[in-house]
Short mmCIF file of C-alpha atoms and ligand atoms in Angstrom, two decimals:
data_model
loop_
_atom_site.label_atom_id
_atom_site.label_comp_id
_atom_site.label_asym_id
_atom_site.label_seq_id
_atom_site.Cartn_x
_atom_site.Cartn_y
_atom_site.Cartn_z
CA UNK A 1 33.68 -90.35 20.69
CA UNK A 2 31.77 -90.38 23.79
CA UNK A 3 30.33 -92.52 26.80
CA UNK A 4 26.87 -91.82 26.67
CA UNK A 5 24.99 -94.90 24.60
CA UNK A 6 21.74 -97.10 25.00
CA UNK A 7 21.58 -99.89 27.17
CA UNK A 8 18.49 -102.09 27.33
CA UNK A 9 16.43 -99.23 25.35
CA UNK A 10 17.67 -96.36 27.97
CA UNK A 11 20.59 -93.74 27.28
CA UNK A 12 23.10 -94.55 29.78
CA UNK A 13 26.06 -92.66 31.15
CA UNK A 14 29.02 -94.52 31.21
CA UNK A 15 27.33 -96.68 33.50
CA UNK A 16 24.73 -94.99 35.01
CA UNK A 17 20.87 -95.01 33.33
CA UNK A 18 20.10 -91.45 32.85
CA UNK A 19 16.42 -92.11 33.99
CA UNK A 20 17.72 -92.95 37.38
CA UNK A 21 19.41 -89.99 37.45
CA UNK A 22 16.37 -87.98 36.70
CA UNK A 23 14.20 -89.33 38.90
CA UNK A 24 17.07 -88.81 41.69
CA UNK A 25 17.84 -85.44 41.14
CA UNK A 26 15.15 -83.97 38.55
CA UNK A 27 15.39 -82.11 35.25
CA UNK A 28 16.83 -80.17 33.70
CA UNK A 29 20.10 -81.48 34.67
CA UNK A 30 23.54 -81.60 33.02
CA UNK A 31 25.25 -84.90 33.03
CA UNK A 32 29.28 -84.95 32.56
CA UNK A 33 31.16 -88.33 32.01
CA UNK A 34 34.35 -88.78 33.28
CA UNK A 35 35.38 -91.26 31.12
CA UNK A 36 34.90 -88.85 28.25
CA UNK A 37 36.55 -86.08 29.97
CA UNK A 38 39.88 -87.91 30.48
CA UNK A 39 40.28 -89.52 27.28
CA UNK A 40 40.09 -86.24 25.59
CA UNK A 41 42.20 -84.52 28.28
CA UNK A 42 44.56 -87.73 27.62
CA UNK A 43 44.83 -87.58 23.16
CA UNK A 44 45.00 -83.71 22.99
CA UNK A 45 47.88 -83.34 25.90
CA UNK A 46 49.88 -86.98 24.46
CA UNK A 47 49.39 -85.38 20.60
CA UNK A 48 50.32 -81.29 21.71
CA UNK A 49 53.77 -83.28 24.01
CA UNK A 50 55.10 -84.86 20.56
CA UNK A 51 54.70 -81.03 18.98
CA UNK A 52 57.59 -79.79 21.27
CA UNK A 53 60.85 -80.54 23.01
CA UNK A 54 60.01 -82.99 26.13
CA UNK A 55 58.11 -81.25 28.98
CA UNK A 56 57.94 -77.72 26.94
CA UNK A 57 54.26 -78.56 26.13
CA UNK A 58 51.84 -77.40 28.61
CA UNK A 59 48.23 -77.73 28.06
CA UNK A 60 46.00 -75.15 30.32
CA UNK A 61 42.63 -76.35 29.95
CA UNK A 62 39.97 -73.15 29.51
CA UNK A 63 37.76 -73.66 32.14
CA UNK A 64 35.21 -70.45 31.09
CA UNK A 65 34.34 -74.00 29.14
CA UNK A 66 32.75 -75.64 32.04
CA UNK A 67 33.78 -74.35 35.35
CA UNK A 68 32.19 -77.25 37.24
CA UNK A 69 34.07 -78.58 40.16
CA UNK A 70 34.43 -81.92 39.65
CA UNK A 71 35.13 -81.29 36.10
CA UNK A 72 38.04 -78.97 37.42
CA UNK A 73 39.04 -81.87 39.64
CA UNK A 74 38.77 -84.45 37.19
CA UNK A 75 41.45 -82.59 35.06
CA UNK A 76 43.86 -81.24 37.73
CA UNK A 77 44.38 -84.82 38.58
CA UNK A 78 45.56 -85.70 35.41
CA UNK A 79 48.18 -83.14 35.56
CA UNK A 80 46.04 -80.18 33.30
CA UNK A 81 47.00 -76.47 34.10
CA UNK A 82 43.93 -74.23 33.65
CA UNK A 83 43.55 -71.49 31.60
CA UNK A 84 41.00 -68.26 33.16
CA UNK A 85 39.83 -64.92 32.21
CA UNK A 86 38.72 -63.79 36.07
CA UNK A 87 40.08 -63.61 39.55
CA UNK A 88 36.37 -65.90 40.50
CA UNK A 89 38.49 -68.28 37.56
CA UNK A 90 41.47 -67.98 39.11
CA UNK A 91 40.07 -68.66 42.56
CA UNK A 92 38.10 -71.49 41.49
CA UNK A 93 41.04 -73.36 40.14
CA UNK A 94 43.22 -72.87 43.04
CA UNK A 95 40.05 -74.65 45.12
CA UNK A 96 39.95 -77.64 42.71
CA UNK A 97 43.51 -78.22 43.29
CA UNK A 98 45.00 -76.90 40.04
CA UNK A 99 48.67 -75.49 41.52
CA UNK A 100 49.66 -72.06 40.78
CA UNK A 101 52.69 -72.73 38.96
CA UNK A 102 50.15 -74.16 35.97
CA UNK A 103 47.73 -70.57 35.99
CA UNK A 104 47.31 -68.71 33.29
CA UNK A 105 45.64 -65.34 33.44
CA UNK A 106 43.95 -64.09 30.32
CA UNK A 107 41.50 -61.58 29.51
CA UNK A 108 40.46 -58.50 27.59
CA UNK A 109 40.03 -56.30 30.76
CA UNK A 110 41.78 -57.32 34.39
CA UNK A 111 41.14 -55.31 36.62
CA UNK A 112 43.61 -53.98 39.67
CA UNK A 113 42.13 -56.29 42.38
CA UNK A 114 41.99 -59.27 40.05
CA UNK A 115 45.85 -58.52 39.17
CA UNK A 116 46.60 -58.13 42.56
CA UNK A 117 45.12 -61.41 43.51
CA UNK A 118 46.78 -63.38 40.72
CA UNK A 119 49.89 -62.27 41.22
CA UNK A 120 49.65 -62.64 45.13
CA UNK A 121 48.63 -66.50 44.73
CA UNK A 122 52.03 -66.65 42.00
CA UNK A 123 50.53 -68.25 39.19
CA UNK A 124 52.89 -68.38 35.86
CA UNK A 125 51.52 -66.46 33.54
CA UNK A 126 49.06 -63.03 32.83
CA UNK A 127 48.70 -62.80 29.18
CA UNK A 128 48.70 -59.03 28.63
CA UNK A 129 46.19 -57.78 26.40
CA UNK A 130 46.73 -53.83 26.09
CA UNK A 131 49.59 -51.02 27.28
CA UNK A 132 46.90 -50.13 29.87
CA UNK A 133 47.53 -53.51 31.54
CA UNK A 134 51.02 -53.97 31.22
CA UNK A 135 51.55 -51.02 33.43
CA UNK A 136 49.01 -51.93 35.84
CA UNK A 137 50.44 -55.55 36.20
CA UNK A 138 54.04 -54.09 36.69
CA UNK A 139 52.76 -51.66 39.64
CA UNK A 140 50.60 -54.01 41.09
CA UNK A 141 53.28 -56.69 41.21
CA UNK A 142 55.67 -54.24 42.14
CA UNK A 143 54.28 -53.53 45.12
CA UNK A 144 54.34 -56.65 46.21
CA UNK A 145 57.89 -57.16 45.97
CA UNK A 146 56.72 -59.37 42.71
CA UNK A 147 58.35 -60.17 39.36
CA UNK A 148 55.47 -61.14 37.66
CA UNK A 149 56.09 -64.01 34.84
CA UNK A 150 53.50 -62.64 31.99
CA UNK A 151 53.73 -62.62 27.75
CA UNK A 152 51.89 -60.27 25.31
CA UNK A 153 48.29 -61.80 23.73
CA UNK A 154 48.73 -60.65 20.47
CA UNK A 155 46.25 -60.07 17.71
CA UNK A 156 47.25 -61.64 14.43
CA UNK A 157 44.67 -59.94 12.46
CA UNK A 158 42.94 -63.65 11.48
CA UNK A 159 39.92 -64.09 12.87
CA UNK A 160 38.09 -67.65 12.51
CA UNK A 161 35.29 -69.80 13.98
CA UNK A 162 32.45 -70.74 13.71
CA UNK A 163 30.22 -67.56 14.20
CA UNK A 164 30.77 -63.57 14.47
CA UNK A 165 30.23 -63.83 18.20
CA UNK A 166 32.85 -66.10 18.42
CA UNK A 167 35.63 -64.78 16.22
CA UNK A 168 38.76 -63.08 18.27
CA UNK A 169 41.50 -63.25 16.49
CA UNK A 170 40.49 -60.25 13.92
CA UNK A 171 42.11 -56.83 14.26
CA UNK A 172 38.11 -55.38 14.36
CA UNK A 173 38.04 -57.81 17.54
CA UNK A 174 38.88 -56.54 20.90
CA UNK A 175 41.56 -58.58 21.56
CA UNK A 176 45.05 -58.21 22.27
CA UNK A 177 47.64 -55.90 21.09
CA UNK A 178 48.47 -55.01 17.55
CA UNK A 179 51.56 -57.14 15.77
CA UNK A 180 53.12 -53.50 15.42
CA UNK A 181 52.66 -52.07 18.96
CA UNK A 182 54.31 -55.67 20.51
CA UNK A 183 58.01 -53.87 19.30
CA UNK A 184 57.38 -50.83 21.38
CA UNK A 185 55.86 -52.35 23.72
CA UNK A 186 58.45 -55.51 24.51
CA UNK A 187 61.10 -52.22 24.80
CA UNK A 188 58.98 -50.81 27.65
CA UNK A 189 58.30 -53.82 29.40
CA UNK A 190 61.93 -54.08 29.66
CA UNK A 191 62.29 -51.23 31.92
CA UNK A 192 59.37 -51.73 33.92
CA UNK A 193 60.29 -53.29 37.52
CA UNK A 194 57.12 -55.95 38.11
CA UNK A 195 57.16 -57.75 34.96
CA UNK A 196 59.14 -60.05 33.10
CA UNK A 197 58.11 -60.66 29.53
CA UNK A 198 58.70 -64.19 28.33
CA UNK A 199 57.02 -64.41 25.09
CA UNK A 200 53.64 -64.42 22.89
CA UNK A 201 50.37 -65.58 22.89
CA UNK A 202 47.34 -65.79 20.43
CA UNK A 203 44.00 -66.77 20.21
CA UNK A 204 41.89 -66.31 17.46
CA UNK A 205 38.45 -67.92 17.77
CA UNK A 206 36.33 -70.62 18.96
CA UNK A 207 34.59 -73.72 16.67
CA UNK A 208 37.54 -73.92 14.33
CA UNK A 209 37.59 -77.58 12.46
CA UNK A 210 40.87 -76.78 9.87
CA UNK A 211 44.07 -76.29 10.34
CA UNK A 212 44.55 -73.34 7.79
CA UNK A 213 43.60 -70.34 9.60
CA UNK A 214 45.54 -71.60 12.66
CA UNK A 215 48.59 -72.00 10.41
CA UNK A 216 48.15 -68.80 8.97
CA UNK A 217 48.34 -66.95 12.65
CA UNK A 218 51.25 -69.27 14.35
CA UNK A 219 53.32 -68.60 10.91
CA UNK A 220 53.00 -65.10 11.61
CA UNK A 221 53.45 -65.53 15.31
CA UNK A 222 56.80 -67.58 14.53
CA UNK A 223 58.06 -64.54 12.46
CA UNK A 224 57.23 -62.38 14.89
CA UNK A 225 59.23 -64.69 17.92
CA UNK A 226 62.28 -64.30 15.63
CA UNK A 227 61.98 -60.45 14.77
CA UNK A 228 61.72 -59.68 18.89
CA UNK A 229 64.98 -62.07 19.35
CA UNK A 230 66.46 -60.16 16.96
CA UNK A 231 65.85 -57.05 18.83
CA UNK A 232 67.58 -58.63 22.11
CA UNK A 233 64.25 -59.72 23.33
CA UNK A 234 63.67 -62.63 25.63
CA UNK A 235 60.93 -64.77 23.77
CA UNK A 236 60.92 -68.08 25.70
CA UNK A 237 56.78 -69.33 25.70
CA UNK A 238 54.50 -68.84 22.77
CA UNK A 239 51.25 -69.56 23.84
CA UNK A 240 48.97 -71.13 20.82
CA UNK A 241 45.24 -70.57 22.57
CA UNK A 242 42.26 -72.56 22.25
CA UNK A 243 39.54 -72.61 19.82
CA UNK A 244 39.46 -76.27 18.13
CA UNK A 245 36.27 -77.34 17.38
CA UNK A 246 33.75 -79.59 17.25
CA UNK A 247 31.26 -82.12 15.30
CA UNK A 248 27.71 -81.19 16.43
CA UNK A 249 25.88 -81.47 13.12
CA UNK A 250 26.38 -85.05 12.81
CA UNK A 251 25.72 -87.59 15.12
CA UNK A 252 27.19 -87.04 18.54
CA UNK A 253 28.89 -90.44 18.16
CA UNK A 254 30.83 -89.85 14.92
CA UNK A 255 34.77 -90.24 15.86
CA UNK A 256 35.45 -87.40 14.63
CA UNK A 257 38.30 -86.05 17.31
CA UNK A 258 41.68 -87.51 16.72
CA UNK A 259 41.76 -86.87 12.72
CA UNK A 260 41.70 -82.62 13.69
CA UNK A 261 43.55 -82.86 16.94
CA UNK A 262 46.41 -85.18 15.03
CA UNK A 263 46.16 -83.08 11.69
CA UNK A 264 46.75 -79.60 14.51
CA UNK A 265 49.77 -81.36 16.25
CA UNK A 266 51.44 -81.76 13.22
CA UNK A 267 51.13 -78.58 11.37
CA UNK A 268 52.08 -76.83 15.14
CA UNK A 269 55.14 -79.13 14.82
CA UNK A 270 56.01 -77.68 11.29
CA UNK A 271 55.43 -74.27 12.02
CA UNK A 272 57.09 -73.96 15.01
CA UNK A 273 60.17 -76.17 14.52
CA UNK A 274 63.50 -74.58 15.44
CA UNK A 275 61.78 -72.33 17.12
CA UNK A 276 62.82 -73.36 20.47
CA UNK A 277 60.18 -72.12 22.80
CA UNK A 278 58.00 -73.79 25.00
CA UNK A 279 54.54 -73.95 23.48
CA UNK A 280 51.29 -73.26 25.73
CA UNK A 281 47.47 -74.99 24.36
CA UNK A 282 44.34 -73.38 25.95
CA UNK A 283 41.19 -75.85 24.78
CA UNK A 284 38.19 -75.33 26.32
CA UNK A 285 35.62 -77.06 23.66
CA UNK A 286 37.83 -79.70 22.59
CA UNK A 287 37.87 -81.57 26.00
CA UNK A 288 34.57 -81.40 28.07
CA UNK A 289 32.20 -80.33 25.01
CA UNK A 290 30.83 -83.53 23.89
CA UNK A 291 31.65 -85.22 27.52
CA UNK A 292 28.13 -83.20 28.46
CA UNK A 293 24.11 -83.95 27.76
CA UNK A 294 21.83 -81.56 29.01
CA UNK A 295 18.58 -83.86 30.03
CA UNK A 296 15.04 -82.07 29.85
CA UNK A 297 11.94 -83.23 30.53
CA UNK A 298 8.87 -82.57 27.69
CA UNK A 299 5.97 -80.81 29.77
CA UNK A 300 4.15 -80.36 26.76
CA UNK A 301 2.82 -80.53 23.11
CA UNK A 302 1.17 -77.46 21.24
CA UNK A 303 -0.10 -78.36 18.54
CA UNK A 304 -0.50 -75.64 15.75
CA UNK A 305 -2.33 -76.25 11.89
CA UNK A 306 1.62 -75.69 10.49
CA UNK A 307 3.60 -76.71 13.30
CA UNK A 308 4.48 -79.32 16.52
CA UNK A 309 5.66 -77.61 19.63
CA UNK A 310 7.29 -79.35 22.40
CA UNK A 311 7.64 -77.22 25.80
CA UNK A 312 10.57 -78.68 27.33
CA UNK A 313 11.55 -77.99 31.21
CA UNK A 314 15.18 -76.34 30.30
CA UNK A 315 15.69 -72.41 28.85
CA UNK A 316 17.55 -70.41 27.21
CA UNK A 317 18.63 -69.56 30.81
CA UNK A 318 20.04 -73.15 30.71
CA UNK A 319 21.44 -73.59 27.52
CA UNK A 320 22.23 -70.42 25.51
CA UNK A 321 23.70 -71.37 22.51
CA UNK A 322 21.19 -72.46 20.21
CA UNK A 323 19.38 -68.53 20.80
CA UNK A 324 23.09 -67.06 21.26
CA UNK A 325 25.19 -68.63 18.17
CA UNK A 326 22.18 -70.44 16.20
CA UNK A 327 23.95 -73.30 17.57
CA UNK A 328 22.61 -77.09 16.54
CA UNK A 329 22.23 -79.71 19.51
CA UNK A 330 21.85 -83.58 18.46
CA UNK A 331 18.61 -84.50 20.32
CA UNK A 332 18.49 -88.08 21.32
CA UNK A 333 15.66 -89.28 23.21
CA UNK A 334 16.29 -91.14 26.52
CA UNK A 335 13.83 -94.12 25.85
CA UNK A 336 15.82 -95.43 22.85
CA UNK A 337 12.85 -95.08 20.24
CA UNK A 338 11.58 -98.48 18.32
CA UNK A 339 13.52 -98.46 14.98
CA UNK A 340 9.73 -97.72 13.48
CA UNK A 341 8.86 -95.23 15.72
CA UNK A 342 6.26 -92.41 13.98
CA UNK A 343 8.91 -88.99 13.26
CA UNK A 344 7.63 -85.93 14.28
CA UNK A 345 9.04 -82.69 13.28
CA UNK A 346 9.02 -80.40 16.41
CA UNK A 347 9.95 -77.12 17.49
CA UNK A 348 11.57 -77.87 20.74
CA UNK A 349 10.92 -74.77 22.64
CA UNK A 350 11.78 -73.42 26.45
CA UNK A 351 9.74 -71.89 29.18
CA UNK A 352 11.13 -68.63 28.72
CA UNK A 353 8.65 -65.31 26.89
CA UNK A 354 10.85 -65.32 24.55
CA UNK A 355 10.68 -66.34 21.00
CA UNK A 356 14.26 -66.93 21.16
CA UNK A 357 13.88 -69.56 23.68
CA UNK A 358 13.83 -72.01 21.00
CA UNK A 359 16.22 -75.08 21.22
CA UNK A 360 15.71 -76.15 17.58
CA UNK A 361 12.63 -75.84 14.85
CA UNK A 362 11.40 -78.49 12.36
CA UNK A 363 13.54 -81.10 13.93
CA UNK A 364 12.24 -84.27 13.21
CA UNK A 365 12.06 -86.66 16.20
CA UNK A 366 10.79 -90.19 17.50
CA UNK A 367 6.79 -88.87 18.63
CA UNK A 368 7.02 -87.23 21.74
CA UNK A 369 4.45 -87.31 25.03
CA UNK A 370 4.58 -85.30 27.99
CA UNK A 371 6.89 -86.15 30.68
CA UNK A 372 9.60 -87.96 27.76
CA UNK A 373 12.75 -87.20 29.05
CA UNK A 374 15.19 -85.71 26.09
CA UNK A 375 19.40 -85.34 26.20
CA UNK A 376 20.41 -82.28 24.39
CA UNK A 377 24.09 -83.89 23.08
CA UNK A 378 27.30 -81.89 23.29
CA UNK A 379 26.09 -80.05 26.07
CA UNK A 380 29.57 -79.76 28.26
CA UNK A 381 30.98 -76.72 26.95
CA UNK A 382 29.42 -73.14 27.41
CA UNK A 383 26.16 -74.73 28.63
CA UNK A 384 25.86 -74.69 32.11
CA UNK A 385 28.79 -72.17 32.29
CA UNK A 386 26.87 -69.80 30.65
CA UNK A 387 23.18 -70.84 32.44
CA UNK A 388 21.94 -67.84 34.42
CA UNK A 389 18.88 -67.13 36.88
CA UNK A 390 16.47 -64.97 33.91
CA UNK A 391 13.28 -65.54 34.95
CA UNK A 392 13.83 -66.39 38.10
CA UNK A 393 14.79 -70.07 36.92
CA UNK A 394 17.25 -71.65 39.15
CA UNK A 395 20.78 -72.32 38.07
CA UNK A 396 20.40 -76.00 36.89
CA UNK A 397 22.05 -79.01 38.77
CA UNK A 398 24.94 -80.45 37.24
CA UNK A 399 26.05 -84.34 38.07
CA UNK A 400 28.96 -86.45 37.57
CA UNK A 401 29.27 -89.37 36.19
CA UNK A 402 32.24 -91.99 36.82
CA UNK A 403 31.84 -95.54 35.99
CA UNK A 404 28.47 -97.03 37.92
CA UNK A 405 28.90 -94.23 40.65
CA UNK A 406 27.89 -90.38 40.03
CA UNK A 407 27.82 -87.43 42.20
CA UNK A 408 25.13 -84.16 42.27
CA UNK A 409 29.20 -81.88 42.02
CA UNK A 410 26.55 -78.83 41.47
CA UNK A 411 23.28 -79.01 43.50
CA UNK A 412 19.94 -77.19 41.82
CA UNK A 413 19.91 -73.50 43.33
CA UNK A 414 16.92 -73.50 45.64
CA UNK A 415 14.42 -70.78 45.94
CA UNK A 416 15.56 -69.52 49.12
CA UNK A 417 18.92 -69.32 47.42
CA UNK A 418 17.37 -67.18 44.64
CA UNK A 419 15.42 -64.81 46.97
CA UNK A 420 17.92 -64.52 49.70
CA UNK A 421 20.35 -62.25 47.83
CA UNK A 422 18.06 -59.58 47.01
CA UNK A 423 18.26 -56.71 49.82
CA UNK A 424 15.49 -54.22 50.22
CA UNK A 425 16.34 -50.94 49.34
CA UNK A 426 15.54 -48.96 53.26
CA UNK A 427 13.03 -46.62 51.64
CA UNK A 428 10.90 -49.37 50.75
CA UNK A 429 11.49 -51.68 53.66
C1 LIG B 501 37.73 -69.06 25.34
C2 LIG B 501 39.19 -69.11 25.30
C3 LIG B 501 39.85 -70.33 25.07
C4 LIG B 501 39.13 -71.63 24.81
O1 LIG B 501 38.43 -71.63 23.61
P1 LIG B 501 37.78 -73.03 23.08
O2 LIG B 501 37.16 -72.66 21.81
O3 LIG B 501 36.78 -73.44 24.11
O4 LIG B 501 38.88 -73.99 22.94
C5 LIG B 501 41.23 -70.32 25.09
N1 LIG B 501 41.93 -69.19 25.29
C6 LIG B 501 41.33 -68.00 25.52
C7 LIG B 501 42.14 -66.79 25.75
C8 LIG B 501 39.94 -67.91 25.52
O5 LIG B 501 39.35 -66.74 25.73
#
């Protein structure tokens, strides 16, 4: 479920009338409830606590999700670690007040610096991803009279989710080491001065709504935990990932959420029983992605002899995923439409000269006039973290909402913002 329902024939969030904010601080803008937020930040870390001993469940929340600062905030204060993939991640949690002690540093390609600056700020945990890395960590860390803390990502050869792009878990995927290198490589770490190695982790996709291929990877993982103690290995953590999914084919509303997240606790509990290690959770999706609307504005209606177009003020630079992953968005408009309102079928289409720009085609909708304001539903994950300046659009505002209050926690880039980062090259100056 969500906080985001009419009021008086207007979409409110939480609280706050969505109109007001769109006259306040224009379109497109993304709207995040904190209501919505913390109650999914609340069931996932209460279900993933009964899955494990007490206090050896952590849950680091993904923020490549939605790195928005008073999203960030929101969850630090409710006691989430965060999970990144960047030292700009890894800075950015450290400024919304997520301690070190509850980092985790993951990620297909780390570079020196970004090692260096992890392990100088101590967070817990780098997940290692290749031989490359596990050397580089141990030098780095090394040098700075460091131990680092850090556990092999390994791949289980099961991939999953809900689209090739975003599938990781597959040995054709780029991710992690191979279930036959982690021996060798475990032996190695051993005698390498800057690292300690204190156990597995996995992830294996994104968008995943069963518990079978998940099972299928933490069974093997489990073996695995047991084969490396029987080689005199230290295998304390076994970090489980992210990648539970969804609903965003049915309406937005649906209670959908505790059925999988319940259904997941209980067949990590099976697999993992006896196992005695402390068990990590990395969801990104799960937690902010239906706590987020993106609202647009319609600018205006082509009409064709086949089709209905409606040119909407947000882009593909704004939203990626419908031209990215084919992704579906609920569309709900904001003026809650008469029960007998005339349906439309529209293709809801960006700015952008692209064809791809295309939010959704054929969807039938309440009739639409220039300057309706629309909420594209289930937003909050890998929208606005993903928005970028093609174009020459500005990065979109971001608000949140608590209660009756909200807060502009990511102001609209303005133009002088956009133009003042280019330099002249001299030779044209
Ligand atoms: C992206 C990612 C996650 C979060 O995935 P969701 O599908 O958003 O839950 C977790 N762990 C790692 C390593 C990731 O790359």
């Amino acid at each position: 479920m969500h906080h985001f329902s009419y009021r008086d024939g207007s979409l409110f969030a939480e609280d706050v009338d969505l109109r007001r904010i769109a006259a306040e601080v224009g379109t497109p803008v993304y709207v995040y409830s904190s209501a919505t937020i913390e109650r999914h930040y609340r069931l996932f870390a209460a279900a993933m606590a009964g899955t494990a001993e007490a206090g050896k469940a952590h849950v680091f929340y993904a923020m490549k999700a939605n790195g928005n600062l008073g999203v960030l905030k929101t969850l630090a204060a409710l006691g989430a670690g965060a999970d990144t993939v960047s030292e700009g991640e890894v800075r950015k949690a450290l400024a919304a007040g997520f301690p070190p002690e509850k980092i985790v540093f993951s990620g297909v390609g780390k570079s020196e610096s970004e090692l260096r600056y992890a392990v100088a700020a101590g967070i817990y945990q780098v997940n290692v991803e290749t031989e490359g890395e596990l050397d580089l960590l141990s030098k780095v860390a090394a040098s700075l009279g460091r131990r680092q803390e850090a556990v092999f990502r390994v791949n289980p050869d099961i991939g999953a989710g809900g689209h090739a792009k975003i599938t990781t878990g597959s040995s054709e995927n780029k991710f992690g080491v191979s279930f036959e290198e982690v021996h060798r490589l475990y032996a190695r770490a051993a005698n390498l001065p800057g690292v300690r190695m204190m156990g597995l982790a996995l992830h294996i996709g994104s968008q995943i709504r069963e518990t079978e291929a998940f099972e299928a990877a933490y069974a093997k993982m489990a073996q695995l935990v047991v084969a490396l103690r029987g080689e005199g290995h230290r295998v304390d953590r076994l970090d489980l990932g992210g990648g539970l999914g969804i609903p965003y084919d049915i309406p937005a509303d649906f209670d959908h959420g505790p059925g999988l997240i319940e259904a997941y606790a209980a067949m990590v509990a099976r697999v993992t029983a006896g196992l005695d290690v402390e068990l990590g959770f990395e969801p990104g999706r799960l937690i902010v992605g239906n706590a987020g609307i993106l609202m647009t504005q319609v600018l205006h209606l082509n009409p064709r002899p086949t089709k209905q177009f409606a040119v909407v003020d947000a882009a593909m630079n704004d939203l990626v995923r419908p031209a990215m992953y084919e992704a579906y968005h609920e569309i709900w408009p904001v003026r809650e439409a008469a029960a007998d309102a005339r349906r439309i079928a529209y293709d809801v289409v960006g700015p952008i000269c692209e064809s791809s720009d295309t939010f959704t085609a054929g969807r039938e909708l309440p009739e639409l006039a220039p300057g309706d304001l629309i909420a594209f539903m289930t937003a909050g994950a890998y929208g606005a973290s993903m928005s970028s300046t093609y174009n020459q659009r500005l990065l979109v505002a971001e608000v949140l909402v608590k209660g009756s209050e909200y807060a502009v926690t990511r102001p609209r880039q303005s133009y002088e913002e956009l133009l003042g980062s280019d330099r002249s090259p001299p030779w044209l100056a």
